[in-house]
Short mmCIF file of C-alpha atoms in Angstrom, two decimals:
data_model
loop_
_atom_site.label_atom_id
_atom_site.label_comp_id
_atom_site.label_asym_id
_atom_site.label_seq_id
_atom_site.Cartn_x
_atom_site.Cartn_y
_atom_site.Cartn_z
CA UNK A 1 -79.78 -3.04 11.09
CA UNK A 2 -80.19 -4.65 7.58
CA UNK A 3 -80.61 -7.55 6.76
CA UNK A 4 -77.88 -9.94 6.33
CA UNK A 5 -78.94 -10.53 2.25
CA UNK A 6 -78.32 -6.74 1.89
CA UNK A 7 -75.06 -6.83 3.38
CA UNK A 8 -74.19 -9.35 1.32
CA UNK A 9 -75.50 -7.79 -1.67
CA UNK A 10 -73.20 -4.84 -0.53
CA UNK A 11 -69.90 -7.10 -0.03
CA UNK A 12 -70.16 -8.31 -3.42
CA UNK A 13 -70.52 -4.84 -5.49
CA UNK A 14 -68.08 -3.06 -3.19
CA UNK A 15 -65.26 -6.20 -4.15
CA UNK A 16 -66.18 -6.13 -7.48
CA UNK A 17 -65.47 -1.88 -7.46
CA UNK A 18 -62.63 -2.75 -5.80
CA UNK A 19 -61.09 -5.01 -8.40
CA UNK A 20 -61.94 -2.59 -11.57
CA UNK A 21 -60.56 -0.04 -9.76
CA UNK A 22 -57.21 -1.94 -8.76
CA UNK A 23 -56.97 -3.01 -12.74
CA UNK A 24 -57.52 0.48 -13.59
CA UNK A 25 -54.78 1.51 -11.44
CA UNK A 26 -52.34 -1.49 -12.75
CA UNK A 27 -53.21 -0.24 -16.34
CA UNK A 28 -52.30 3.37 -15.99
CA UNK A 29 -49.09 2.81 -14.08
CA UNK A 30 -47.91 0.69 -17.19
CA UNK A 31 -49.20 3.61 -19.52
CA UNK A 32 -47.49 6.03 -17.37
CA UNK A 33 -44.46 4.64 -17.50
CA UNK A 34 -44.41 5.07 -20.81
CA UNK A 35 -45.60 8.36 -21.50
CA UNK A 36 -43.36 9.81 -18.85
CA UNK A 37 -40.25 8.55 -20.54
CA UNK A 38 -41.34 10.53 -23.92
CA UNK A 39 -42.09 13.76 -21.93
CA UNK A 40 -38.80 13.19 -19.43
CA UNK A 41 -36.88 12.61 -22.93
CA UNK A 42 -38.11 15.48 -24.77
CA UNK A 43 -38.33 18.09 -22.75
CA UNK A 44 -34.31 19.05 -22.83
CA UNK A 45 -34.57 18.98 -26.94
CA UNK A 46 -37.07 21.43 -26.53
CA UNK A 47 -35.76 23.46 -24.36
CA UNK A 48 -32.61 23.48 -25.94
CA UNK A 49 -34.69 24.51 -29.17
CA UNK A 50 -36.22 27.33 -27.20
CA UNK A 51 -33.31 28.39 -25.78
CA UNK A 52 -31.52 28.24 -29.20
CA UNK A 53 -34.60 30.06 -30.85
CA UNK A 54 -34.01 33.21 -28.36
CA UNK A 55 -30.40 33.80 -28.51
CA UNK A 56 -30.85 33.87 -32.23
CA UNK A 57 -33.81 36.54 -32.36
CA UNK A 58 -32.58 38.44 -29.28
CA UNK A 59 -29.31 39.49 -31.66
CA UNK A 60 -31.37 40.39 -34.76
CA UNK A 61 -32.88 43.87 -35.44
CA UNK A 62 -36.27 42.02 -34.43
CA UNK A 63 -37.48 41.91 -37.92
CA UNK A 64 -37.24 37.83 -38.36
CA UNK A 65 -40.41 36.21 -36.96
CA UNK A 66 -42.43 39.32 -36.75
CA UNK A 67 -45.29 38.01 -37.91
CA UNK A 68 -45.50 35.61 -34.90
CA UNK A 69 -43.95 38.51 -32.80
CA UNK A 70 -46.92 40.97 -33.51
CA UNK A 71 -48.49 42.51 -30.03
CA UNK A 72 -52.19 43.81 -31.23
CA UNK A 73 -54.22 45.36 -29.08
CA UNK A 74 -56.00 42.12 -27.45
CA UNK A 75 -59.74 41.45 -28.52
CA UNK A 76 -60.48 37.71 -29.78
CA UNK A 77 -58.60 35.12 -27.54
CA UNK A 78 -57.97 32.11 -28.56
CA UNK A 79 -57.47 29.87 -25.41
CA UNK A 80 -56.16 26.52 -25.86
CA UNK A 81 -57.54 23.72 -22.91
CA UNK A 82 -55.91 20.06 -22.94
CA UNK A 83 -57.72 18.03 -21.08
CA UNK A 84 -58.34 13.89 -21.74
CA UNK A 85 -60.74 12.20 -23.39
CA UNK A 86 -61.67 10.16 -20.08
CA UNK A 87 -62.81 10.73 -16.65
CA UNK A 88 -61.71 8.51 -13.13
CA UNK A 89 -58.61 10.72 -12.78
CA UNK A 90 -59.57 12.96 -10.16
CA UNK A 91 -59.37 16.58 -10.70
CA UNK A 92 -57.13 16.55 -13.46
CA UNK A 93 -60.06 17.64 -16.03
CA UNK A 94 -61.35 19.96 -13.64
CA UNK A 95 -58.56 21.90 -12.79
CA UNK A 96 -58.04 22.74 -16.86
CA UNK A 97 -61.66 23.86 -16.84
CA UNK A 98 -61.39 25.77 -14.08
CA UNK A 99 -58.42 27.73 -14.83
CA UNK A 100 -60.22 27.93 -18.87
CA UNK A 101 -63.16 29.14 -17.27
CA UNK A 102 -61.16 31.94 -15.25
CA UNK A 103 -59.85 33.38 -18.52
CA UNK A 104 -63.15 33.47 -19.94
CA UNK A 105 -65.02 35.25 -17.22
CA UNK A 106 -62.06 37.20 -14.78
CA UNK A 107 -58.96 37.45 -17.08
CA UNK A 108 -60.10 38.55 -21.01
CA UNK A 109 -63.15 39.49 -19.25
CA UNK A 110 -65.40 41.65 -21.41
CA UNK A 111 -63.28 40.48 -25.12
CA UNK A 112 -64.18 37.74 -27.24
CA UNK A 113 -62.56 34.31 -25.82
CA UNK A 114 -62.87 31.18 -27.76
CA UNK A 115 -61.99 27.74 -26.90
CA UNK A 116 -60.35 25.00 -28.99
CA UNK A 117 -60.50 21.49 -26.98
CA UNK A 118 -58.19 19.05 -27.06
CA UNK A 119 -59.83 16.34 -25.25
CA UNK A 120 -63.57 15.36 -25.03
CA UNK A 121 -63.97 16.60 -21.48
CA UNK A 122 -63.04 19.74 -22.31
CA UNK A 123 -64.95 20.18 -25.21
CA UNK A 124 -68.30 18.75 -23.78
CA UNK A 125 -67.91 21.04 -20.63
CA UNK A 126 -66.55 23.83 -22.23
CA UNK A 127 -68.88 23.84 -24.63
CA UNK A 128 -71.93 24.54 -22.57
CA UNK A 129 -70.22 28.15 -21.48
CA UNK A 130 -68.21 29.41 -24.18
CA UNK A 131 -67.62 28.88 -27.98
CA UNK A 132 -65.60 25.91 -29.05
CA UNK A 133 -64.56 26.73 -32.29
CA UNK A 134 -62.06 22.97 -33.01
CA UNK A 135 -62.09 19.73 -30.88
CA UNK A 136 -59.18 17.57 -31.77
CA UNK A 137 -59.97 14.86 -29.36
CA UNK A 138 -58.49 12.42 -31.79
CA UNK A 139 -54.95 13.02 -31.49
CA UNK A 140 -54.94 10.99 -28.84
CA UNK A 141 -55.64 7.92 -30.30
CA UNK A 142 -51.99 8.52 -32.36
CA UNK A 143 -50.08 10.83 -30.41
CA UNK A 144 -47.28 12.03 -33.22
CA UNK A 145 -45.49 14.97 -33.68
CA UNK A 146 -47.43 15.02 -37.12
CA UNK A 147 -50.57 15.13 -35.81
CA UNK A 148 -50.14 17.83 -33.31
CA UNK A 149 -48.48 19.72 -35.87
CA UNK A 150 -51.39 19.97 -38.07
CA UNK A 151 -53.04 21.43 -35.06
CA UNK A 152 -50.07 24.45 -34.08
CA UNK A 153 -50.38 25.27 -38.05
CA UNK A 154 -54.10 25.97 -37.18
CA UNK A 155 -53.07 27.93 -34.32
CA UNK A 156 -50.60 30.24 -36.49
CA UNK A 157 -52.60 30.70 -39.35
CA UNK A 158 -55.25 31.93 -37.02
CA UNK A 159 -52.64 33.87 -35.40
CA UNK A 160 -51.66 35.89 -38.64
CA UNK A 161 -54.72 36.10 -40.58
CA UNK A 162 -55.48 38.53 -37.56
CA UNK A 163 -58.55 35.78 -36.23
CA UNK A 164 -57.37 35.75 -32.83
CA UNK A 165 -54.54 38.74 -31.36
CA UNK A 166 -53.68 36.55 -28.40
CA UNK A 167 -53.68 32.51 -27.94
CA UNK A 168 -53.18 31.13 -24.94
CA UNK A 169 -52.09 26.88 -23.39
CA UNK A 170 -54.24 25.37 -20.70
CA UNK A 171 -52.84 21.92 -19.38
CA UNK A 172 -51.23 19.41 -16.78
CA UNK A 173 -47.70 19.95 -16.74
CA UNK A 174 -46.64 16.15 -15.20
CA UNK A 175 -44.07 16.18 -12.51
CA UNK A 176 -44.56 13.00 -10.87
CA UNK A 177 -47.34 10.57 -10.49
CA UNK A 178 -48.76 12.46 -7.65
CA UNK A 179 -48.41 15.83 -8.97
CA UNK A 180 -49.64 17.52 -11.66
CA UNK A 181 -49.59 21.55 -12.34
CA UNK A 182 -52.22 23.52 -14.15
CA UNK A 183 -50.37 25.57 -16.69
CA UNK A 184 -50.96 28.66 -18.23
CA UNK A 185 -48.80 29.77 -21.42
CA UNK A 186 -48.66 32.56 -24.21
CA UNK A 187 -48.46 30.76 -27.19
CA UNK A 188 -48.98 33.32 -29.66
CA UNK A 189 -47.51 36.27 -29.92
CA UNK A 190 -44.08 35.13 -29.30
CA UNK A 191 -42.67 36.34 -25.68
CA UNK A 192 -40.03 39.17 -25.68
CA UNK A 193 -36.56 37.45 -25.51
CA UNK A 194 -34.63 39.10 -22.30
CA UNK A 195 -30.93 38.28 -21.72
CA UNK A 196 -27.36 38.79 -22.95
CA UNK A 197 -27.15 37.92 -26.99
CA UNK A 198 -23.34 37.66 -26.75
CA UNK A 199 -22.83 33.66 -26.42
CA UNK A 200 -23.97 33.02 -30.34
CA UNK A 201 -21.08 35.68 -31.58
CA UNK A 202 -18.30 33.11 -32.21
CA UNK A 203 -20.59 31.04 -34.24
CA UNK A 204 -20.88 30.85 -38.06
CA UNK A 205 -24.57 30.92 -39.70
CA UNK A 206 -25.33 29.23 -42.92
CA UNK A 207 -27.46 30.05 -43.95
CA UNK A 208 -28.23 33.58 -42.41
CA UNK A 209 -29.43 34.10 -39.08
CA UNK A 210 -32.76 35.77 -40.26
CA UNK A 211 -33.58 32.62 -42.31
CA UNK A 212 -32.85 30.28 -39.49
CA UNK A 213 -34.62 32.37 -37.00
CA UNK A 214 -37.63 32.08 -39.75
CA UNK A 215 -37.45 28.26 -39.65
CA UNK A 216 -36.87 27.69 -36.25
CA UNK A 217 -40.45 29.51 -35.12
CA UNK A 218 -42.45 27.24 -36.97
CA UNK A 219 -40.73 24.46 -35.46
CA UNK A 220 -40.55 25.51 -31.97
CA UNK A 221 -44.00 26.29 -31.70
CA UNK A 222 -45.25 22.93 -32.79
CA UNK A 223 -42.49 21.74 -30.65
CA UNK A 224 -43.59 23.87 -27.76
CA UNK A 225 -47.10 22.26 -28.37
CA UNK A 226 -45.99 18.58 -28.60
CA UNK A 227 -44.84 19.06 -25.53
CA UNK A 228 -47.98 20.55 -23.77
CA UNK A 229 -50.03 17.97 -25.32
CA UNK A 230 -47.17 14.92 -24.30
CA UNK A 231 -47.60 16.47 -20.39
CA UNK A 232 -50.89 16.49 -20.42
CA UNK A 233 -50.84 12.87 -21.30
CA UNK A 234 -48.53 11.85 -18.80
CA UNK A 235 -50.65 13.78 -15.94
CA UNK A 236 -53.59 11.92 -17.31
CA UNK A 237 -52.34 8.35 -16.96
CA UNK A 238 -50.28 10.02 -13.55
CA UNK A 239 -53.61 10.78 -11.54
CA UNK A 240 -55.69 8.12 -12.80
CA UNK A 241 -53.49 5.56 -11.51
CA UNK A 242 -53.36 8.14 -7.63
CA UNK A 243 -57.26 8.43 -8.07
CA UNK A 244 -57.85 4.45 -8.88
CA UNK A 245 -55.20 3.74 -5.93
CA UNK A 246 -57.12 5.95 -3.74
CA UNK A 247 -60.30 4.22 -4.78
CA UNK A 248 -58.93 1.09 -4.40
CA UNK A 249 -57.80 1.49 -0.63
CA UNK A 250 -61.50 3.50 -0.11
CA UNK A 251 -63.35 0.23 -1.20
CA UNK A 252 -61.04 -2.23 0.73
CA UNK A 253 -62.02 -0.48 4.06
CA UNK A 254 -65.30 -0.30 3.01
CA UNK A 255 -65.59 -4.01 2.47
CA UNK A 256 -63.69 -4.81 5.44
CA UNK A 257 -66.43 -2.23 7.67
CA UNK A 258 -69.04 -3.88 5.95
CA UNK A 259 -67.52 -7.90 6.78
CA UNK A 260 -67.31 -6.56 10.40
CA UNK A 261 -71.54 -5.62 10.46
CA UNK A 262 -72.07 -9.02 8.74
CA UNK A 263 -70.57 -11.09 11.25
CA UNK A 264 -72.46 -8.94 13.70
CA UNK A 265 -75.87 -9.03 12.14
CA UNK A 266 -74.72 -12.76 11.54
CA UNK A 267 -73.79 -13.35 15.24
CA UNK A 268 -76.81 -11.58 16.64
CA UNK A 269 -79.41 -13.72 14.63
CA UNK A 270 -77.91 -17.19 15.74
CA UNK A 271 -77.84 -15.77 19.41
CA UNK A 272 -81.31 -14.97 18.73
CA UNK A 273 -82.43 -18.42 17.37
CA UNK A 274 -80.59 -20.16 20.77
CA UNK A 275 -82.39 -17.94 22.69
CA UNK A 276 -85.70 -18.43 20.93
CA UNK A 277 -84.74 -22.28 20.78
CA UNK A 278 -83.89 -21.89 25.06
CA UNK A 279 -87.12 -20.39 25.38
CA UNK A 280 -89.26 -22.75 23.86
CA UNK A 281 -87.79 -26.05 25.48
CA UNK A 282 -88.23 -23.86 29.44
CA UNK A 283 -92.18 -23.38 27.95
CA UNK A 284 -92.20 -27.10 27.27
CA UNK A 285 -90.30 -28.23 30.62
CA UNK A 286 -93.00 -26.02 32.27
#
């Protein structure tokens, strides 16, 4: 059994785990709460935007946007992976790189896959496998629409200078604190629009539809990023504050197990003095 200074020892770092990890948790849950009222509130804008977007190019000729609509034979993929630029938030990093990894090696097997990182985890693990061509790890320290942007303009010039024929989203998609689901999306080309093109025929378009349609790509692909980039945040701060909580609950019942052996070490060395102490006054009475 150690001794009782190790146990001790032991009390004190597992408390003082315990109370990083509970501040930790405190800090993300206020975080969280804010990041998931920016994805909760944008997400019906852009699906709106998406769902404006198609009805619009489903009843052109197909002409408008096809320079974002072009389906090359697929050689260089460009594969997107949002991960954060911080561990302690259980396998919320690893699923990206996991599911990044499986469209590297099973997937575009055999093609030229390259990887641009947003978020250092991503880029310092994906980096030892594949080719990371862009880390924008930054844009989380000012997460605006702005900043993204400048990223999905990098995505679509690649796109039509012919660098890349596919690109493809990694991330968290944030349902509740708890939950988090690993993502895949087509990002470039643009996805065939199925369904019936009749509901925009009573409107009025000025100026023409082709124009709009022209307009509206742009803008609902850095829209359509914002978003992936916003739901990866909220994951983030969402399963760091399960993970820390989980932490937090592992160390208390470690502390308490390790309390219980120091009152037992503790209790077994003062029975042993009495009994040393008991012994020595029967050798004296003798």
């Amino acid at each position: 059994m150690a001794n009782l200074k190790e146990i001790r020892n032991r009390i004190a770092s597992v408390s003082s785990t315990m109370q990083i990890t509970s501040a930790m948790k405190m800090v993300s849950a206020a975080k969280l709460k804010k990041a998931q009222d920016a994805i909760t509130a944008m997400r019906p804008y852009a699906n709106k935007l998406t769902e404006l977007l198609q009805s619009l190019s489903a009843s052109l000729d197909g002409d408008a946007g096809s320079k974002f609509a072009d389906n090359r034979t697929v050689n260089k993929v460009l594969v997107v992976a949002i991960t954060s630029n911080r561990g302690l938030c259980g396998a919320f990093n690893s699923n990206i790189i996991k599911q990044a990894n499986a469209l590297f090696e099973e997937t575009y097997a055999g093609k030229q896959v390259d990887f641009i990182a947003i978020g250092k985890k991503g880029n310092d693990i994906l980096g030892k496998k594949g080719n990371v061509v862009a880390n924008h790890s930054t844009v989380f320290d000012d997460l605006t629409f702005d900043n993204v942007a400048e990223i999905t303009q990098d995505l679509m010039n690649h796109f039509t200078e012919g660098d890349y024929d596919k690109i493809e989203l990694v991330y968290n998609k944030f349902k509740n604190a708890a939950t988090q689901i690993v993502m895949t999306e087509q990002f470039l080309p643009l996805v065939p629009v199925e369904g019936d093109t009749s509901g925009t025929a009573d409107y009025i378009f000025e100026p023409s539809k082709p124009e709009i349609v022209e307009q509206l790509i742009p803008k609902s692909l850095k829209t359509q990023l914002y978003k992936a980039v916003r739901d990866s945040f909220a994951s983030e701060h969402g399963a760091r504050m399960t993970a820390m909580h989980k932490a937090t609950d592992n160390a208390t019942e470690l502390r308490d197990q390790l309390k219980l052996t120091y009152n037992k070490a503790r209790q077994a060395a003062i029975t042993n003095e009495i009994l040393e102490i008991v012994g020595g006054a029967e050798a004296l009475n003798n």
